[in-house]
CSV table of C-alpha atoms in Angstrom, one decimal:
chain,number,residue,atom,x,y,z
X,23,MET,CA,-30.6,31.5,-70.8
X,24,THR,CA,-29.9,27.9,-70.3
X,25,GLU,CA,-28.4,27.3,-73.6
X,26,ARG,CA,-24.6,26.7,-73.7
X,27,LYS,CA,-22.5,27.2,-76.8
X,28,THR,CA,-20.1,24.6,-77.9
X,29,ARG,CA,-17.5,26.0,-80.4
X,30,TRP,CA,-15.7,24.4,-83.3
X,31,TRP,CA,-12.1,25.7,-82.8
X,32,GLY,CA,-9.8,23.2,-84.4
X,33,TRP,CA,-9.5,24.3,-88.0
X,34,GLN,CA,-10.5,27.9,-87.6
X,35,ARG,CA,-7.7,28.8,-85.3
X,36,LEU,CA,-5.8,31.8,-86.7
X,37,VAL,CA,-2.2,32.7,-86.0
X,38,PRO,CA,-1.9,36.5,-85.9
X,39,ALA,CA,0.7,38.0,-88.2
X,40,LEU,CA,3.3,39.8,-86.0
X,41,ALA,CA,4.9,42.7,-87.7
X,42,LEU,CA,6.9,44.4,-84.8
X,43,ALA,CA,10.6,44.6,-85.3
X,44,ALA,CA,11.5,44.0,-81.7
X,45,PHE,CA,9.8,43.4,-78.3
X,46,PRO,CA,9.2,46.3,-75.9
X,47,ALA,CA,12.0,47.5,-73.7
X,48,TRP,CA,10.6,46.5,-70.3
X,49,ALA,CA,6.8,45.9,-70.2
X,50,ALA,CA,3.8,46.1,-72.4
X,51,GLU,CA,1.4,48.9,-71.6
X,52,SER,CA,-2.0,47.7,-70.7
X,53,GLN,CA,-4.6,48.0,-73.4
X,54,PRO,CA,-6.9,51.0,-72.9
X,55,GLY,CA,-10.1,50.0,-71.3
X,56,ALA,CA,-8.9,46.5,-70.5
X,57,LEU,CA,-10.9,45.0,-67.6
X,58,PRO,CA,-8.7,43.1,-65.1
X,59,ASN,CA,-9.8,39.5,-64.9
X,60,PRO,CA,-8.9,37.7,-61.7
X,61,ILE,CA,-7.0,34.5,-62.1
X,62,SER,CA,-8.9,31.7,-60.4
X,63,ALA,CA,-6.3,28.9,-61.0
X,64,PRO,CA,-2.8,30.1,-60.1
X,65,GLY,CA,0.0,28.1,-61.7
X,66,ALA,CA,-2.2,26.7,-64.5
X,67,PRO,CA,-0.6,26.2,-67.9
X,68,TRP,CA,-1.6,28.7,-70.6
X,69,GLY,CA,-1.2,27.7,-74.3
X,70,PHE,CA,0.2,30.1,-76.8
X,71,ASP,CA,1.2,29.7,-80.5
X,72,GLY,CA,3.9,27.0,-80.3
X,73,PHE,CA,4.7,27.3,-76.6
X,74,VAL,CA,3.3,27.0,-73.1
X,75,ALA,CA,3.8,29.1,-70.0
X,76,SER,CA,2.3,28.9,-66.5
X,77,THR,CA,0.7,31.7,-64.6
X,78,PRO,CA,2.3,32.8,-61.2
X,79,VAL,CA,1.7,30.3,-58.5
X,80,ASP,CA,0.4,32.7,-55.9
X,81,ASP,CA,-3.1,34.3,-55.5
X,82,GLY,CA,-4.2,37.8,-56.3
X,83,TRP,CA,-3.2,38.1,-60.0
X,84,ASN,CA,-5.3,39.6,-62.7
X,85,SER,CA,-5.0,39.3,-66.4
X,86,LEU,CA,-5.1,42.4,-68.7
X,87,THR,CA,-4.5,40.7,-72.0
X,88,LYS,CA,-4.3,37.2,-73.5
X,89,ASP,CA,-4.1,36.0,-77.1
X,90,ALA,CA,-2.1,33.4,-79.1
X,91,HIS,CA,1.2,35.3,-78.7
X,92,HIS,CA,0.8,37.7,-75.7
X,93,ALA,CA,-0.4,37.9,-72.1
X,94,GLU,CA,0.0,40.4,-69.3
X,95,LEU,CA,-0.9,39.8,-65.7
X,96,THR,CA,-0.6,42.2,-62.8
X,97,LYS,CA,-0.6,42.2,-59.0
X,98,GLU,CA,-0.1,44.7,-56.3
X,99,PHE,CA,1.8,43.4,-53.3
X,100,ALA,CA,2.0,44.9,-49.8
X,101,GLY,CA,3.8,48.2,-49.4
X,102,GLY,CA,2.8,49.5,-52.8
X,103,VAL,CA,4.9,47.0,-54.8
X,104,GLN,CA,3.5,46.6,-58.2
X,105,ALA,CA,4.4,43.5,-60.4
X,106,SER,CA,3.7,42.3,-63.9
X,107,ALA,CA,4.1,38.9,-65.5
X,108,ILE,CA,4.4,39.3,-69.2
X,109,VAL,CA,4.5,36.7,-72.0
X,110,GLU,CA,5.1,37.7,-75.6
X,111,ALA,CA,6.2,36.2,-78.9
X,112,ARG,CA,7.5,38.8,-81.5
X,113,ARG,CA,8.9,38.5,-84.9
X,114,VAL,CA,12.2,40.2,-85.6
X,115,ASP,CA,13.5,41.5,-88.9
X,116,SER,CA,16.4,39.0,-89.2
X,117,ASP,CA,16.8,35.4,-88.1
X,118,VAL,CA,18.6,35.0,-84.7
X,119,ALA,CA,21.4,32.7,-85.6
X,120,GLY,CA,23.0,32.0,-82.2
X,121,ASN,CA,23.7,33.1,-78.6
X,122,ALA,CA,25.8,36.2,-79.6
X,123,GLN,CA,23.0,37.5,-81.9
X,124,LEU,CA,20.3,36.9,-79.2
X,125,LEU,CA,22.4,38.6,-76.5
X,126,ALA,CA,23.0,41.6,-78.8
X,127,LEU,CA,19.3,41.9,-79.6
X,128,LEU,CA,18.4,41.7,-75.9
X,129,ARG,CA,20.9,44.5,-75.0
X,130,GLU,CA,19.5,46.7,-77.8
X,131,THR,CA,15.9,46.2,-76.9
X,132,GLN,CA,15.8,45.6,-73.1
X,133,THR,CA,18.1,48.6,-72.3
X,134,ALA,CA,16.2,51.1,-74.4
X,135,VAL,CA,14.8,53.7,-72.0
X,136,PRO,CA,11.0,53.7,-72.5
X,137,ASP,CA,10.3,57.2,-71.0
X,138,PRO,CA,12.4,60.4,-70.5
X,139,ALA,CA,11.6,60.2,-66.8
X,140,MET,CA,13.4,56.9,-66.6
X,141,LYS,CA,17.2,56.2,-66.5
X,142,LEU,CA,19.0,52.9,-67.1
X,143,ALA,CA,20.7,51.8,-63.9
X,144,GLY,CA,21.9,48.3,-64.6
X,145,TYR,CA,21.8,45.4,-67.1
X,146,SER,CA,23.1,41.9,-67.4
X,147,ALA,CA,22.4,38.9,-69.6
X,148,GLU,CA,23.8,35.4,-70.1
X,149,SER,CA,23.0,32.6,-72.5
X,150,PHE,CA,22.1,29.1,-71.4
X,151,ALA,CA,21.7,25.7,-73.0
X,152,ALA,CA,18.2,24.6,-74.1
X,153,ASN,CA,17.0,21.7,-76.2
X,154,GLY,CA,16.2,22.9,-79.8
X,155,ALA,CA,16.4,26.6,-78.9
X,156,THR,CA,18.8,29.5,-78.3
X,157,CYS,CA,18.1,31.1,-74.9
X,158,ALA,CA,19.3,33.8,-72.6
X,159,ARG,CA,18.4,35.2,-69.2
X,160,PHE,CA,18.5,39.0,-68.6
X,161,SER,CA,18.0,41.5,-65.8
X,162,VAL,CA,17.5,45.2,-66.3
X,163,THR,CA,17.0,48.1,-63.8
X,164,PHE,CA,15.7,51.6,-64.4
X,165,ASP,CA,15.4,54.5,-62.0
X,166,ASP,CA,11.8,55.6,-62.5
X,167,SER,CA,10.6,59.1,-61.8
X,168,ARG,CA,7.5,59.2,-64.0
X,169,PRO,CA,5.0,61.7,-62.7
X,170,LYS,CA,2.1,59.2,-62.8
X,171,TYR,CA,3.6,57.6,-59.6
X,172,PRO,CA,3.4,59.3,-56.3
X,173,ALA,CA,7.1,58.9,-55.6
X,174,PRO,CA,10.3,58.0,-57.5
X,175,GLY,CA,11.0,54.3,-57.6
X,176,VAL,CA,13.0,51.5,-59.2
X,177,LEU,CA,11.7,49.3,-62.0
X,178,ILE,CA,13.3,45.9,-62.2
X,179,ALA,CA,12.7,43.4,-65.0
X,180,ARG,CA,14.0,39.8,-65.1
X,181,GLY,CA,13.3,37.7,-68.1
X,182,VAL,CA,14.2,34.8,-70.3
X,183,SER,CA,14.1,34.9,-74.1
X,184,CYS,CA,14.3,32.0,-76.5
X,185,VAL,CA,14.4,31.4,-80.2
X,186,ARG,CA,13.5,28.0,-81.5
X,187,SER,CA,15.7,26.5,-84.3
X,188,SER,CA,12.4,25.8,-86.2
X,189,ALA,CA,11.4,29.5,-86.0
X,190,PRO,CA,14.6,31.6,-85.9
X,191,ASP,CA,12.7,34.9,-86.6
X,192,MET,CA,10.4,34.6,-83.5
X,193,VAL,CA,11.6,35.6,-80.1
X,194,ILE,CA,9.6,34.3,-77.2
X,195,THR,CA,10.0,36.2,-73.9
X,196,LEU,CA,8.8,35.7,-70.4
X,197,LYS,CA,9.4,38.8,-68.2
X,198,TYR,CA,8.7,39.5,-64.6
X,199,VAL,CA,8.6,43.2,-63.7
X,200,GLN,CA,8.5,44.9,-60.3
X,201,ARG,CA,8.2,48.6,-59.5
X,202,SER,CA,8.9,49.7,-55.9
X,203,ALA,CA,11.4,51.6,-53.8
X,204,ALA,CA,13.6,48.4,-53.6
X,205,THR,CA,16.7,47.9,-55.6
X,206,ASP,CA,16.1,44.2,-56.0
X,207,LEU,CA,13.0,42.0,-56.2
X,208,VAL,CA,11.3,41.9,-52.8
X,209,PRO,CA,11.1,38.4,-51.3
X,210,GLU,CA,7.3,38.1,-52.0
X,211,VAL,CA,7.9,38.8,-55.7
X,212,SER,CA,11.1,36.9,-56.0
X,213,LYS,CA,9.6,33.6,-54.8
X,214,VAL,CA,7.1,33.6,-57.7
X,215,ALA,CA,9.3,35.2,-60.4
X,216,ASP,CA,11.7,32.2,-60.8
X,217,PRO,CA,9.0,29.5,-61.2
X,218,PHE,CA,7.2,31.8,-63.7
X,219,LEU,CA,10.3,32.3,-65.8
X,220,ALA,CA,11.2,28.7,-65.6
X,221,SER,CA,7.7,27.6,-66.9
X,222,LEU,CA,8.4,28.2,-70.6
X,223,ARG,CA,8.3,25.1,-72.7
X,224,PHE,CA,7.9,24.5,-76.4
X,225,ALA,CA,5.1,22.6,-78.1
X,226,ALA,CA,6.3,19.5,-79.8
X,227,SER,CA,4.2,20.2,-82.9
X,228,ASP,CA,5.4,19.6,-86.4
X,229,PRO,CA,3.9,22.6,-88.3
X,230,SER,CA,4.1,21.0,-91.7
X,231,LEU,CA,2.3,17.9,-90.5
X,232,LEU,CA,-0.4,19.9,-88.8
X,233,ARG,CA,-1.0,22.0,-91.9
X,234,LYS,CA,-1.4,18.8,-94.0
X,235,ALA,CA,-3.8,17.3,-91.4
X,236,ARG,CA,-5.9,20.5,-91.5
X,237,VAL,CA,-6.0,20.4,-95.3
X,238,VAL,CA,-7.1,16.8,-95.6
X,239,ALA,CA,-9.5,16.8,-92.7
X,240,GLY,CA,-12.5,17.9,-94.6
X,241,GLN,CA,-11.8,15.5,-97.5
X,242,THR,CA,-10.2,12.5,-96.1
X,243,PRO,CA,-10.6,12.6,-92.3
X,244,GLU,CA,-9.2,9.1,-91.9
X,245,GLU,CA,-5.9,10.4,-93.3
X,246,SER,CA,-5.9,13.3,-90.9
X,247,ILE,CA,-6.5,11.0,-88.0
X,248,GLN,CA,-3.6,8.8,-89.1
X,249,LEU,CA,-1.3,11.8,-89.2
X,250,LEU,CA,-2.4,13.3,-85.9
X,251,THR,CA,-2.7,10.2,-83.7
X,252,PRO,CA,1.0,9.4,-83.3
X,253,GLU,CA,1.8,13.0,-82.5
X,254,ALA,CA,-1.0,13.2,-80.0
X,255,GLU,CA,0.2,10.0,-78.4
X,256,ARG,CA,3.6,11.7,-77.9
X,257,GLY,CA,1.8,14.5,-76.0
X,258,ASP,CA,1.5,17.0,-78.7
X,259,GLY,CA,-1.3,19.3,-77.5
X,260,GLU,CA,-2.0,20.8,-80.9
X,261,ALA,CA,-2.5,17.5,-82.6
X,262,ALA,CA,-4.6,16.3,-79.6
X,263,LEU,CA,-6.8,19.3,-79.8
X,264,LEU,CA,-7.5,18.8,-83.5
X,265,LEU,CA,-8.2,15.1,-82.9
X,266,GLY,CA,-10.5,15.9,-80.0
X,267,ASP,CA,-12.5,18.3,-82.1
X,268,ILE,CA,-12.7,15.8,-85.0
X,269,TYR,CA,-14.3,13.2,-82.7
X,270,LEU,CA,-16.4,15.8,-80.7
X,271,TYR,CA,-18.1,17.2,-83.8
X,272,GLY,CA,-18.0,14.2,-86.0
X,273,ARG,CA,-16.0,15.9,-88.7
X,274,GLY,CA,-16.1,13.2,-91.4
X,275,VAL,CA,-16.3,10.4,-88.8
X,276,PRO,CA,-19.0,9.2,-86.3
X,277,ARG,CA,-19.0,11.3,-83.1
X,278,ASP,CA,-17.1,9.6,-80.4
X,279,TYR,CA,-17.3,11.6,-77.2
X,280,ARG,CA,-15.1,9.3,-75.1
X,281,THR,CA,-12.3,9.5,-77.6
X,282,ALA,CA,-12.8,13.3,-77.9
X,283,ARG,CA,-12.5,13.7,-74.2
X,284,LYS,CA,-9.3,11.6,-74.1
X,285,TRP,CA,-7.6,13.8,-76.6
X,286,LEU,CA,-9.0,17.1,-75.3
X,287,GLU,CA,-7.5,16.2,-71.9
X,288,VAL,CA,-4.1,15.8,-73.5
X,289,ALA,CA,-4.5,19.2,-75.1
X,290,ALA,CA,-5.5,20.6,-71.8
X,291,LYS,CA,-2.1,19.7,-70.3
X,292,ASP,CA,-0.7,22.2,-72.8
X,293,GLY,CA,-3.0,24.9,-71.5
X,294,ARG,CA,-5.2,25.1,-74.6
X,295,SER,CA,-8.2,27.3,-73.8
X,296,GLU,CA,-10.1,25.6,-76.6
X,297,ALA,CA,-9.6,22.2,-74.9
X,298,PHE,CA,-10.7,23.7,-71.6
X,299,PHE,CA,-13.9,25.1,-73.1
X,300,ASN,CA,-14.8,21.9,-75.0
X,301,LEU,CA,-14.2,19.8,-71.9
X,302,GLY,CA,-16.6,22.1,-70.0
X,303,ALA,CA,-19.1,21.7,-72.8
X,304,ILE,CA,-18.8,17.9,-72.6
X,305,TYR,CA,-19.7,17.8,-68.9
X,306,ASP,CA,-22.3,20.6,-69.2
X,307,LYS,CA,-24.2,18.8,-72.1
X,308,ALA,CA,-23.5,15.3,-70.8
X,309,LEU,CA,-21.8,14.3,-74.0
X,310,GLY,CA,-20.7,10.7,-73.3
X,311,VAL,CA,-20.6,11.3,-69.6
X,312,ASP,CA,-23.1,12.0,-66.8
X,313,ARG,CA,-23.8,15.7,-66.6
X,314,ASP,CA,-21.5,17.2,-63.9
X,315,ALA,CA,-22.0,20.9,-63.4
X,316,SER,CA,-19.0,21.1,-61.0
X,317,GLN,CA,-16.7,19.6,-63.7
X,318,ALA,CA,-18.1,21.9,-66.3
X,319,ILE,CA,-17.5,24.9,-64.1
X,320,LYS,CA,-13.9,23.7,-63.4
X,321,TRP,CA,-13.1,23.6,-67.1
X,322,PHE,CA,-15.0,26.7,-68.1
X,323,THR,CA,-13.1,28.6,-65.3
X,324,LEU,CA,-9.7,27.5,-66.7
X,325,ALA,CA,-10.8,28.8,-70.1
X,326,ALA,CA,-12.2,32.0,-68.5
X,327,ASP,CA,-8.9,32.7,-66.8
X,328,GLN,CA,-7.5,33.1,-70.4
X,329,ARG,CA,-10.2,35.7,-71.1
X,330,ASP,CA,-12.3,33.4,-73.1
X,331,PRO,CA,-15.6,35.4,-73.4
X,332,ASP,CA,-17.8,32.4,-74.1
X,333,ALA,CA,-16.5,30.5,-71.0
X,334,GLN,CA,-17.1,33.6,-69.0
X,335,LEU,CA,-20.6,33.9,-70.3
X,336,ASN,CA,-21.3,30.3,-69.4
X,337,LEU,CA,-20.0,30.8,-65.8
X,338,ALA,CA,-22.4,33.8,-65.5
X,339,LEU,CA,-25.3,31.5,-66.5
X,340,PHE,CA,-24.3,29.0,-63.9
X,341,TYR,CA,-24.5,31.7,-61.2
X,342,ILE,CA,-27.7,33.1,-62.5
X,343,LYS,CA,-29.4,29.7,-62.3
X,344,GLY,CA,-27.6,28.4,-59.2
X,345,ASP,CA,-26.5,25.4,-61.3
X,346,GLY,CA,-23.6,23.6,-59.5
X,347,VAL,CA,-22.9,26.7,-57.5
X,348,THR,CA,-24.9,28.8,-55.0
X,349,LYS,CA,-27.0,31.3,-56.9
X,350,ASN,CA,-25.2,34.6,-56.9
X,351,ILE,CA,-26.4,37.5,-59.1
X,352,ALA,CA,-23.4,39.7,-58.1
X,353,ALA,CA,-21.0,37.0,-59.3
X,354,ALA,CA,-23.0,36.5,-62.4
X,355,GLN,CA,-22.8,40.2,-63.2
X,356,ARG,CA,-19.0,40.2,-62.8
X,357,TRP,CA,-18.7,37.3,-65.2
X,358,LEU,CA,-21.1,39.0,-67.7
X,359,GLU,CA,-19.0,42.2,-67.5
X,360,ARG,CA,-15.8,40.3,-68.2
X,361,SER,CA,-17.4,38.5,-71.1
X,362,ALA,CA,-18.8,41.6,-72.5
X,363,ASN,CA,-15.5,43.4,-72.1
X,364,ASN,CA,-13.8,40.6,-74.0
X,365,GLY,CA,-16.2,41.0,-77.0
X,366,ASN,CA,-19.2,38.7,-76.3
X,367,THR,CA,-22.3,40.3,-77.8
X,368,ARG,CA,-24.7,38.0,-76.0
X,369,ALA,CA,-23.3,39.0,-72.6
X,370,ARG,CA,-23.6,42.7,-73.6
X,371,ARG,CA,-27.3,42.1,-74.5
X,372,ILE,CA,-28.0,40.3,-71.2
X,373,LEU,CA,-26.4,43.1,-69.2
X,374,ALA,CA,-28.3,45.7,-71.2
X,375,GLU,CA,-31.7,44.0,-70.6
X,376,GLY,CA,-31.0,43.4,-66.9
X,377,LYS,CA,-33.6,40.6,-66.7
X,378,TYR,CA,-31.1,38.3,-65.0
X,379,LYS,CA,-31.4,40.4,-61.8
X,380,GLN,CA,-35.0,39.3,-61.4
X,381,LEU,CA,-34.4,35.6,-61.9
């Protein structure tokens, strides 16, 4: 059980095809059977396809979903106040050409009543200036009498939606949702909603350059490095991730762990879970550095927060062995369950065998 798995992510990363015509009216329903994963690093950047958002800055949040274009986090505050922080990127049927079109799209989608037991109570939206993007803020309120809740309440959603000029058919939305008896965001929620909504930023990547770099990587890696290095030096997390993986795995060039770590740390600033994982592997396997279990755990935890099943498995193994942490079989089991729930077959096998409980 001591083996750790280092993954090759760079060229195998797939961007899901998004076919939905518009984004949900107020909040994504949690996936059936999704296991809440506690967020260990509040406020950390999370990387998505072409953009970055940060998790809420306070403790007590759990993630329900995370992939390249969507995430949902939940928290229950005092007094039965329930909140969700939602990130989503959705394709729309027609390009969004400007502020008026974005505002019209938001009014159509965000005011749609999602349930017969709910009633639209208020809506507002305004556009704002953004570099290289068309953006708008919105606020929508529903009276909520759905029977799954013990008492009628008010559902409030505040959000920001943007469309980049380079991808006019993709709407990126950050949304903060509260359900309670209050008619406005309660102070505890309000103080974390604004930083979350303001955390949206776009990756500086040049898609055509990255595509070319991927194509030539296996044949002429030197050309790929020449293409990627100037972009990575500008802070482009995607280019830095690809460079880091080239040097980490020696893809057509000699392995250079020091250079790999340099570029992976740049990618980590864009919240790339792949970079977090591979930095954890570098410290775990002593690749160009002294082995440092605490550093490995730090980076694996950041990846695990994004529901990375292999990072979650690795954390379980640290707790099983007491490697860099106090041995804790209960904590190991929790990480194994999260990893298994997120699709890791090895974690499922370890749980089924149960031998870790006797170690």
